[in-house]
Short mmCIF file of C-alpha atoms in Angstrom, two decimals:
data_model
loop_
_atom_site.label_atom_id
_atom_site.label_comp_id
_atom_site.label_asym_id
_atom_site.label_seq_id
_atom_site.Cartn_x
_atom_site.Cartn_y
_atom_site.Cartn_z
CA MET A 1 7.11 -3.74 -28.41
CA ALA A 2 10.16 -5.58 -28.40
CA PRO A 3 11.72 -6.55 -25.23
CA GLY A 4 13.80 -3.79 -23.79
CA THR A 5 17.49 -3.73 -23.85
CA ALA A 6 19.94 -1.29 -22.61
CA ASP A 7 19.39 0.83 -25.84
CA THR A 8 15.35 1.09 -25.06
CA GLU A 9 14.60 4.43 -24.54
CA LEU A 10 11.29 5.74 -22.89
CA SER A 11 9.95 9.18 -22.75
CA PRO A 12 8.61 10.53 -19.31
CA ALA A 13 4.96 10.23 -20.73
CA GLN A 14 5.65 6.47 -21.60
CA ALA A 15 7.01 6.06 -17.99
CA ARG A 16 4.07 7.40 -16.31
CA ALA A 17 1.79 5.33 -18.50
CA LEU A 18 3.66 2.16 -17.44
CA ALA A 19 3.79 3.18 -13.68
CA VAL A 20 -0.14 3.93 -13.64
CA ALA A 21 -1.07 0.72 -15.53
CA GLY A 22 1.52 -1.44 -13.57
CA THR A 23 -0.10 -0.40 -10.32
CA GLY A 24 -3.54 -1.21 -11.66
CA LEU A 25 -5.01 2.38 -12.06
CA ALA A 26 -5.24 2.90 -15.56
CA SER A 27 -8.75 2.02 -16.25
CA ALA A 28 -11.80 1.22 -14.24
CA ALA A 29 -11.81 -2.50 -13.43
CA ASP A 30 -13.99 -4.90 -11.15
CA ALA A 31 -10.61 -6.41 -9.61
CA ALA A 32 -11.62 -8.66 -6.73
CA PRO A 33 -8.98 -7.98 -3.53
CA ALA A 34 -7.23 -11.37 -4.10
CA THR A 35 -6.55 -10.23 -7.63
CA THR A 36 -5.36 -6.73 -6.77
CA LEU A 37 -2.89 -7.96 -4.00
CA ASP A 38 -1.46 -10.62 -6.27
CA ALA A 39 -0.77 -7.93 -8.75
CA LEU A 40 0.57 -5.51 -6.26
CA GLY A 41 2.60 -8.01 -4.00
CA VAL A 42 2.22 -5.60 -0.94
CA VAL A 43 -0.75 -3.46 0.21
CA GLN A 44 0.29 -0.97 3.02
CA LEU A 45 -1.70 -1.15 6.43
CA ASP A 46 -2.17 2.00 8.55
CA SER A 47 -4.57 2.60 11.43
CA ILE A 48 -5.73 6.25 10.33
CA ASN A 49 -9.58 6.22 9.80
CA ALA A 50 -10.18 9.60 8.82
CA VAL A 51 -12.08 8.24 5.60
CA ALA A 52 -11.52 4.56 5.79
CA ARG A 53 -8.55 2.18 6.47
CA ALA A 54 -5.46 2.68 3.97
CA HIS A 55 -5.91 -0.83 2.77
CA GLN A 56 -9.56 -0.33 1.98
CA LEU A 57 -8.99 2.78 -0.24
CA THR A 58 -6.13 1.13 -1.91
CA PHE A 59 -8.41 -1.96 -3.07
CA THR A 60 -11.50 0.05 -3.80
CA ALA A 61 -9.38 2.41 -5.83
CA ARG A 62 -8.75 -0.68 -8.17
CA GLY A 63 -12.24 -2.40 -8.04
CA ALA A 64 -14.90 -0.25 -9.80
CA HIS A 65 -17.70 -1.71 -7.48
CA LEU A 66 -16.07 -2.54 -4.43
CA GLY A 67 -16.89 -0.86 -1.13
CA THR A 68 -14.92 -1.07 2.21
CA THR A 69 -16.91 -3.64 3.75
CA ASP A 70 -16.51 -5.79 0.45
CA VAL A 71 -12.51 -5.49 1.06
CA ASP A 72 -12.59 -6.64 4.77
CA ARG A 73 -15.28 -9.42 3.97
CA ALA A 74 -12.86 -10.74 1.24
CA LEU A 75 -9.69 -10.51 3.27
CA TRP A 76 -10.93 -11.80 6.58
CA GLU A 77 -14.34 -13.43 6.77
CA GLY A 78 -14.05 -15.89 3.75
CA PRO A 79 -13.66 -19.57 4.19
CA ALA A 80 -9.78 -19.34 3.92
CA PRO A 81 -7.34 -16.12 4.33
CA ILE A 82 -5.92 -14.82 1.20
CA ALA A 83 -3.08 -12.58 2.87
CA PHE A 84 -0.83 -12.33 5.95
CA ASP A 85 0.34 -9.24 7.86
CA HIS A 86 4.33 -8.88 7.21
CA PRO A 87 6.66 -5.89 7.54
CA ALA A 88 7.04 -5.75 3.84
CA HIS A 89 6.73 -2.25 2.85
CA ALA A 90 5.95 -1.01 6.55
CA LEU A 91 3.20 -3.45 7.88
CA SER A 92 1.53 -4.92 5.04
CA LEU A 93 -0.74 -7.30 3.65
CA VAL A 94 0.86 -10.03 1.57
CA PRO A 95 -0.77 -12.72 -0.70
CA LEU A 96 -0.69 -15.87 1.48
CA HIS A 97 1.33 -17.75 -1.23
CA HIS A 98 4.12 -15.22 -1.08
CA TRP A 99 5.12 -16.59 2.53
CA PRO A 100 8.45 -18.53 1.25
CA LEU A 101 9.42 -15.03 -0.56
CA TRP A 102 10.00 -13.54 2.67
CA ALA A 103 11.94 -16.01 4.57
CA PHE A 104 15.03 -13.89 4.31
CA ARG A 105 13.31 -11.14 6.39
CA ARG A 106 12.24 -13.82 8.94
CA ARG A 107 15.69 -15.22 9.14
CA ALA A 108 16.95 -11.63 9.67
CA THR A 109 14.48 -10.77 12.29
CA ARG A 110 15.56 -13.84 14.43
CA ARG A 111 19.06 -12.84 14.33
CA ARG A 112 18.28 -9.24 15.96
CA PRO A 113 19.90 -8.94 19.05
CA ASP A 114 16.52 -7.32 20.57
CA TYR A 115 14.71 -10.41 19.62
CA PRO A 116 12.41 -11.79 22.59
CA ASP A 117 14.33 -13.82 24.99
CA PRO A 118 13.63 -17.76 24.86
CA ASP A 119 11.43 -17.70 27.77
CA THR A 120 9.13 -14.96 26.65
CA ALA A 121 8.68 -16.44 23.34
CA ARG A 122 7.84 -19.84 24.40
CA ALA A 123 5.20 -18.53 26.87
CA LEU A 124 3.60 -16.47 24.28
CA LEU A 125 3.57 -19.62 21.78
CA LYS A 126 2.53 -21.70 24.39
CA ARG A 127 -0.40 -19.59 25.27
CA VAL A 128 -1.50 -19.39 21.56
CA GLU A 129 -1.15 -23.27 21.04
CA HIS A 130 -3.18 -24.07 24.05
CA ASP A 131 -5.98 -21.21 23.97
CA GLY A 132 -6.10 -20.91 20.30
CA PRO A 133 -6.03 -17.78 18.10
CA LEU A 134 -5.99 -14.58 20.19
CA THR A 135 -5.87 -10.91 19.92
CA LEU A 136 -2.96 -8.65 21.61
CA LYS A 137 -5.54 -7.59 24.01
CA GLN A 138 -5.95 -11.23 25.06
CA LEU A 139 -2.39 -11.95 25.06
CA ARG A 140 -1.74 -8.91 27.07
CA GLY A 141 -4.11 -10.10 29.93
CA ASN A 142 -3.54 -7.48 32.79
CA GLU A 143 -0.30 -6.04 31.81
CA GLU A 144 -0.49 -2.25 31.55
CA ARG A 145 -0.71 -0.88 27.97
CA GLY A 146 1.82 1.35 26.45
CA ASN A 147 1.33 4.89 25.39
CA GLY A 148 1.99 6.13 22.15
CA TRP A 149 4.95 4.40 20.28
CA ASP A 150 5.87 2.94 23.85
CA TRP A 151 4.52 -1.04 22.85
CA GLY A 152 5.22 -2.37 26.15
CA PRO A 153 6.73 -5.90 26.48
CA THR A 154 3.96 -8.11 25.08
CA LYS A 155 3.23 -6.06 22.18
CA THR A 156 7.12 -5.97 21.22
CA ALA A 157 7.46 -9.67 21.65
CA VAL A 158 4.39 -10.38 19.54
CA GLU A 159 5.51 -7.91 16.76
CA PHE A 160 8.98 -9.96 16.87
CA LEU A 161 7.19 -13.31 16.83
CA VAL A 162 5.21 -12.26 13.62
CA TRP A 163 8.00 -10.68 11.90
CA ALA A 164 9.88 -14.01 12.38
CA GLY A 165 7.15 -16.29 11.50
CA GLU A 166 6.77 -17.79 14.85
CA LEU A 167 3.12 -16.19 14.76
CA ALA A 168 0.96 -15.33 12.01
CA CYS A 169 -1.90 -12.97 11.48
CA THR A 170 -4.20 -13.96 8.69
CA ARG A 171 -7.41 -12.49 10.03
CA ARG A 172 -8.75 -9.51 11.87
CA THR A 173 -11.86 -8.97 14.02
CA ASP A 174 -12.97 -5.15 14.33
CA TRP A 175 -9.42 -4.17 13.17
CA HIS A 176 -7.84 -6.32 16.09
CA ARG A 177 -5.29 -8.68 14.69
CA VAL A 178 -5.56 -12.14 15.56
CA PHE A 179 -2.57 -14.32 16.04
CA ASP A 180 -2.06 -18.18 15.49
CA LEU A 181 0.57 -20.60 15.08
CA PRO A 182 1.59 -20.46 11.41
CA HIS A 183 0.81 -24.23 10.77
CA ARG A 184 -2.61 -23.71 11.65
CA VAL A 185 -3.33 -20.76 9.13
CA ILE A 186 -0.67 -20.96 6.39
CA PRO A 187 -1.25 -23.97 3.90
CA ALA A 188 1.32 -26.52 4.11
CA ARG A 189 2.35 -25.93 0.50
CA HIS A 190 3.44 -22.51 1.36
CA LEU A 191 4.82 -22.74 4.72
CA THR A 192 8.34 -23.15 3.92
CA ASP A 193 11.72 -21.13 4.47
CA ILE A 194 13.59 -23.14 1.89
CA ALA A 195 14.28 -20.36 -0.44
CA ASP A 196 17.71 -18.67 0.32
CA ASP A 197 18.25 -14.84 0.46
CA HIS A 198 19.00 -14.16 -3.05
CA GLU A 199 16.19 -16.32 -4.47
CA CYS A 200 13.85 -14.35 -2.22
CA HIS A 201 15.38 -11.01 -3.13
CA LEU A 202 15.38 -11.73 -6.93
CA ARG A 203 11.74 -12.91 -6.99
CA LEU A 204 10.45 -10.20 -4.81
CA LEU A 205 12.15 -7.48 -7.18
CA GLU A 206 10.54 -9.23 -10.22
CA HIS A 207 7.32 -8.87 -8.55
CA ALA A 208 7.93 -5.15 -7.49
CA GLY A 209 9.20 -4.54 -11.29
CA SER A 210 5.87 -5.86 -12.41
CA ALA A 211 3.78 -3.60 -10.09
CA LEU A 212 6.00 -0.61 -10.83
CA GLY A 213 6.33 -1.16 -14.53
CA VAL A 214 9.50 1.01 -14.86
CA ALA A 215 11.60 1.80 -12.06
CA THR A 216 14.83 2.77 -10.85
CA VAL A 217 17.03 0.62 -8.25
CA ASP A 218 15.96 2.88 -5.67
CA ASP A 219 12.35 2.57 -6.41
CA LEU A 220 12.68 -1.24 -6.69
CA ALA A 221 14.46 -1.21 -3.12
CA ASP A 222 12.07 0.84 -1.53
CA TYR A 223 9.30 -1.10 -2.73
CA ILE A 224 10.48 -4.25 -0.50
CA ARG A 225 12.55 -2.34 1.81
CA ILE A 226 15.78 -3.69 1.20
CA PRO A 227 19.23 -1.72 1.01
CA LYS A 228 19.83 -0.21 -2.46
CA PRO A 229 23.32 -1.79 -3.00
CA LEU A 230 21.74 -5.16 -2.39
CA ALA A 231 18.92 -4.41 -5.01
CA HIS A 232 21.65 -3.00 -7.55
CA ARG A 233 23.63 -6.70 -7.09
CA VAL A 234 20.49 -8.88 -7.51
CA LEU A 235 18.76 -6.98 -10.32
CA PRO A 236 20.86 -8.16 -13.13
CA ASP A 237 20.17 -11.79 -12.21
CA THR A 238 16.23 -11.07 -12.52
CA THR A 239 14.20 -10.95 -15.39
CA LEU A 240 13.74 -7.32 -15.56
CA VAL A 241 15.55 -5.54 -18.28
CA PRO A 242 17.64 -2.29 -18.53
CA VAL A 243 15.92 0.56 -20.18
CA SER A 244 16.58 4.37 -20.16
CA VAL A 245 14.11 7.30 -19.45
CA HIS A 246 14.79 10.71 -20.30
CA GLY A 247 15.83 12.78 -17.12
CA TRP A 248 15.90 9.68 -14.91
CA PRO A 249 19.07 7.91 -13.14
CA THR A 250 20.49 4.95 -14.79
CA PRO A 251 20.48 1.92 -14.66
CA THR A 252 16.57 1.99 -14.92
CA TRP A 253 14.54 -1.12 -15.26
CA ALA A 254 11.34 -2.38 -16.72
CA HIS A 255 9.33 -5.71 -16.57
CA PRO A 256 9.02 -7.26 -20.22
CA ALA A 257 5.30 -7.76 -19.73
CA SER A 258 5.14 -4.17 -19.04
CA LEU A 259 7.02 -3.13 -22.22
CA ASP A 260 5.09 -5.55 -24.26
CA GLY A 261 1.90 -3.71 -23.14
CA LEU A 262 3.22 -0.08 -23.58
CA ASP A 263 1.05 0.42 -26.40
CA THR A 264 -2.11 -0.52 -24.66
CA ALA A 265 -1.04 1.44 -21.64
CA GLN A 266 -0.78 4.80 -23.51
CA GLY A 267 -3.76 6.37 -23.92
CA GLN A 268 -5.54 3.84 -21.33
CA ALA A 269 -5.73 5.83 -18.49
CA ASP A 270 -8.84 7.30 -18.14
CA ARG A 271 -9.19 7.13 -14.20
CA ALA A 272 -10.03 10.05 -11.72
CA VAL A 273 -9.27 8.70 -8.27
CA LEU A 274 -8.28 10.16 -4.96
CA LEU A 275 -5.42 8.27 -3.92
CA ASN A 276 -4.94 7.39 -0.19
CA PRO A 277 -1.62 8.60 1.15
CA PHE A 278 -0.40 5.14 1.43
CA ASP A 279 -1.37 4.07 -2.03
CA ASN A 280 1.27 1.93 -3.92
CA LEU A 281 1.61 4.51 -6.72
CA ILE A 282 2.65 7.34 -4.20
CA TRP A 283 4.80 5.66 -1.63
CA TYR A 284 8.32 6.66 -2.71
CA ARG A 285 8.28 10.41 -2.69
CA PRO A 286 11.33 10.81 -5.10
CA ARG A 287 9.45 8.66 -7.71
CA VAL A 288 6.29 10.67 -7.28
CA GLN A 289 8.57 13.80 -8.11
CA ARG A 290 10.11 12.20 -10.76
CA LEU A 291 7.05 10.76 -12.49
CA PHE A 292 4.58 13.56 -11.99
CA ASP A 293 6.56 16.55 -11.02
CA PHE A 294 4.51 16.47 -7.83
CA ALA A 295 5.34 16.99 -4.38
CA HIS A 296 3.56 14.78 -1.78
CA THR A 297 4.21 14.77 1.96
CA LEU A 298 2.49 12.91 4.53
CA GLU A 299 1.21 15.50 7.09
CA ALA A 300 -1.21 13.28 9.15
CA TYR A 301 1.68 12.84 11.74
CA LYS A 302 2.51 16.42 12.00
CA PRO A 303 1.24 18.98 14.58
CA ALA A 304 -1.67 20.89 13.07
CA ALA A 305 -0.05 24.07 12.86
CA ARG A 306 2.77 22.83 10.53
CA ARG A 307 0.35 21.28 7.95
CA VAL A 308 0.30 22.85 4.78
CA HIS A 309 -2.50 20.78 3.03
CA GLY A 310 -4.22 19.13 5.66
CA TYR A 311 -4.38 15.99 7.77
CA TYR A 312 -5.38 13.12 5.29
CA VAL A 313 -4.33 14.45 2.00
CA CYS A 314 -5.20 12.56 -1.01
CA PRO A 315 -3.45 13.39 -4.36
CA LEU A 316 -6.07 13.53 -7.24
CA LEU A 317 -5.09 11.22 -10.19
CA VAL A 318 -6.71 12.12 -13.43
CA GLY A 319 -5.73 10.05 -16.45
CA ASP A 320 -1.88 9.60 -15.77
CA ARG A 321 -1.08 13.00 -14.00
CA LEU A 322 -1.51 13.91 -10.55
CA VAL A 323 -3.31 17.40 -10.83
CA GLY A 324 -4.29 18.32 -7.22
CA ARG A 325 -4.88 16.96 -3.76
CA ALA A 326 -7.83 17.04 -1.31
CA ASP A 327 -8.16 16.63 2.48
CA ILE A 328 -10.82 14.48 3.11
CA ALA A 329 -12.82 13.04 5.86
CA ARG A 330 -15.90 10.64 6.62
CA ARG A 331 -18.33 12.33 9.01
CA GLY A 332 -21.25 10.06 9.35
CA SER A 333 -22.98 9.63 5.93
CA THR A 334 -20.89 12.69 4.43
CA LEU A 335 -17.92 12.76 2.67
CA THR A 336 -16.37 16.10 3.64
CA VAL A 337 -13.68 17.88 1.63
CA LEU A 338 -11.92 19.91 4.07
CA LYS A 339 -9.32 21.45 1.92
CA ALA A 340 -8.47 20.97 -1.91
CA GLY A 341 -6.50 22.50 -4.66
CA LEU A 342 -6.18 21.61 -8.30
CA ASP A 343 -3.24 22.78 -10.61
CA THR A 344 -5.67 24.33 -13.11
CA LEU A 345 -9.34 25.07 -13.18
CA THR A 346 -9.91 23.17 -16.54
CA GLU A 347 -13.06 21.27 -17.10
CA GLN A 348 -10.95 18.08 -17.28
CA THR A 349 -9.58 18.61 -13.72
CA LEU A 350 -12.94 19.77 -12.40
CA THR A 351 -14.73 16.75 -13.94
CA GLY A 352 -12.08 14.47 -12.48
CA PHE A 353 -12.11 15.99 -9.10
CA ALA A 354 -15.99 15.39 -9.00
CA ARG A 355 -15.85 11.77 -10.41
CA ALA A 356 -13.23 11.08 -7.72
CA CYS A 357 -15.12 12.57 -4.93
CA HIS A 358 -18.01 10.39 -5.96
CA ALA A 359 -16.08 7.34 -6.37
CA THR A 360 -14.36 7.69 -2.86
CA ALA A 361 -18.11 8.57 -1.34
CA ARG A 362 -19.52 5.40 -2.91
CA ALA A 363 -16.67 3.23 -1.65
CA VAL A 364 -17.02 4.35 1.87
CA GLY A 365 -20.73 4.42 2.02
CA SER A 366 -21.51 8.19 2.16
CA GLN A 367 -24.35 9.35 0.75
CA ASP A 368 -23.30 13.14 0.52
CA ILE A 369 -20.39 15.09 -0.51
CA VAL A 370 -19.76 18.48 1.31
CA ILE A 371 -17.10 21.05 0.36
CA THR A 372 -16.61 23.16 3.34
CA PRO A 373 -16.37 27.23 3.00
CA GLN A 374 -12.71 26.70 4.07
CA ALA A 375 -11.85 24.29 1.31
CA ALA A 376 -10.67 26.73 -0.92
CA ASP A 377 -11.19 30.25 -2.22
CA PRO A 378 -14.80 31.22 -3.13
CA ALA A 379 -14.42 30.92 -6.99
CA THR A 380 -12.59 27.63 -6.85
CA ARG A 381 -14.96 26.09 -4.18
CA LYS A 382 -17.95 27.05 -6.50
CA ALA A 383 -16.57 25.63 -9.45
CA MET A 384 -15.82 22.26 -7.42
CA VAL A 385 -19.46 22.38 -5.90
CA ASP A 386 -20.90 22.82 -9.35
CA ALA A 387 -18.73 19.88 -10.77
CA VAL A 388 -19.68 17.68 -8.00
CA ASP A 389 -23.31 18.35 -8.27
CA THR A 390 -23.42 17.79 -12.02
CA THR A 391 -20.88 15.05 -12.47
CA ALA A 392 -21.35 11.39 -11.79
CA ASP A 393 -18.28 9.33 -11.04
CA HIS A 394 -18.74 7.30 -14.66
CA ALA A 395 -19.11 10.43 -16.66
CA PRO A 396 -16.41 10.70 -19.42
CA MET A 397 -13.43 12.95 -19.00
CA THR A 398 -12.75 15.74 -21.48
#
C-alpha cells in the first residue's frame, strides 16, 4: 500500500488490524523482552499481583514461550540493564537507549515548585554516591513509612529525583526498586539531555505512532502523556501521515511502515490472549471503545461492592476483536477464573477463551485451570469448562 495521504481512507476493520499488529499481538511470536520494549517504547508497571505483575503479562502476551520469571530475568538479572523506570505512561519501563528522548520531562520535573529542597536532594544523592545502589527501604532508614498514598518525605523526594534524572532505577530485587546515580547505570552514549523539547516530543510521537499503527491526536498524546494541543502542534513535523478512518475524528495519523504492512496485517490476527488491564492495546478507554466497540474499566481500585466485572479483569482478544473478559487470579499452582463473560457462545469465542487461559496459565507457572461455580451461569460455565478441558493454547481457531 502506498504511503498515506490526507485522502487515504481506512475501514474500521483495517484500523483494528493495524492496531493489533502495531502492539505486537497479531500472531504468536517469540519476542524477547528487549525486542518488545523497543517496539512498544513504553511498558506500564503496576504493583497488583493477583495473577502476575502487569509488565510480566504484557511481555508474555507477546512472547510465545516466555514465562514471568523469564521476563524479570531478562529485565533485571542480565549483565547489563535494558530499561529504566520513568513516568512515561504512568510509571513505566522505557528502553535504556530512549533516555535522551525523555529529557523534556526531566527538565519539567526540575522546574516544579514541589521539587525537593536542595538540602534534601543533596543528602539523598550523597548517600547513594557513598553507599552504592540502595532500595527505598534502605534510604528511608528509621523514617516512619507512609500509609496508602501517603508517600512520606523520603519516598516523595526519591520519586522526584528519579523523574528528574538525578537518580535512576534500572534494576529491581524482589520487586523493590534499586536506585543509583545515572552515570553508573546509563551508558555514556545515552546519558544526555541535549535534545530540546520539540525534538523529544517529535520522536516520541513517532514511536507512539508506530506502536499504535493508526491513532487520533488524543490517542498519541495519551500514549506518552503530553497535552493534546501540544501533540496537535508537533504532529505535522513528524513522519506520521494523515489518514481517515470511517467514524473516527480527524485528524487521524498513521505510521508509513504500518500502512505499508496493512495487507500483511489484515488476516494475520490469529491470537487468543487475555490482556492484563494495563496492556498497551487497552490503555486509553476512548480508543478501546472506538476500535472494538468494547467498554473496559479498571475496577481493581473500586470498593468490591461497586465492581461489575471483578477485581483483575482481563479483556479477551480473539483475532482482532475483544469478545469478552475474565476476572482471574493465581492461587498457588492454579489459575482461577472467578468471573467471566463472552459476547457470544460460539466455537470461536470458546476456543479463544480456552487458548487464552492455557497461555496465561503457562506464562505464570500454573498447572491447573479452575473455573469457579460463580464464574458464569451454569450453561456458560459448562461450555467454558469443556472448552478448557479439550483445547490446548496452540489449537487453531475456527
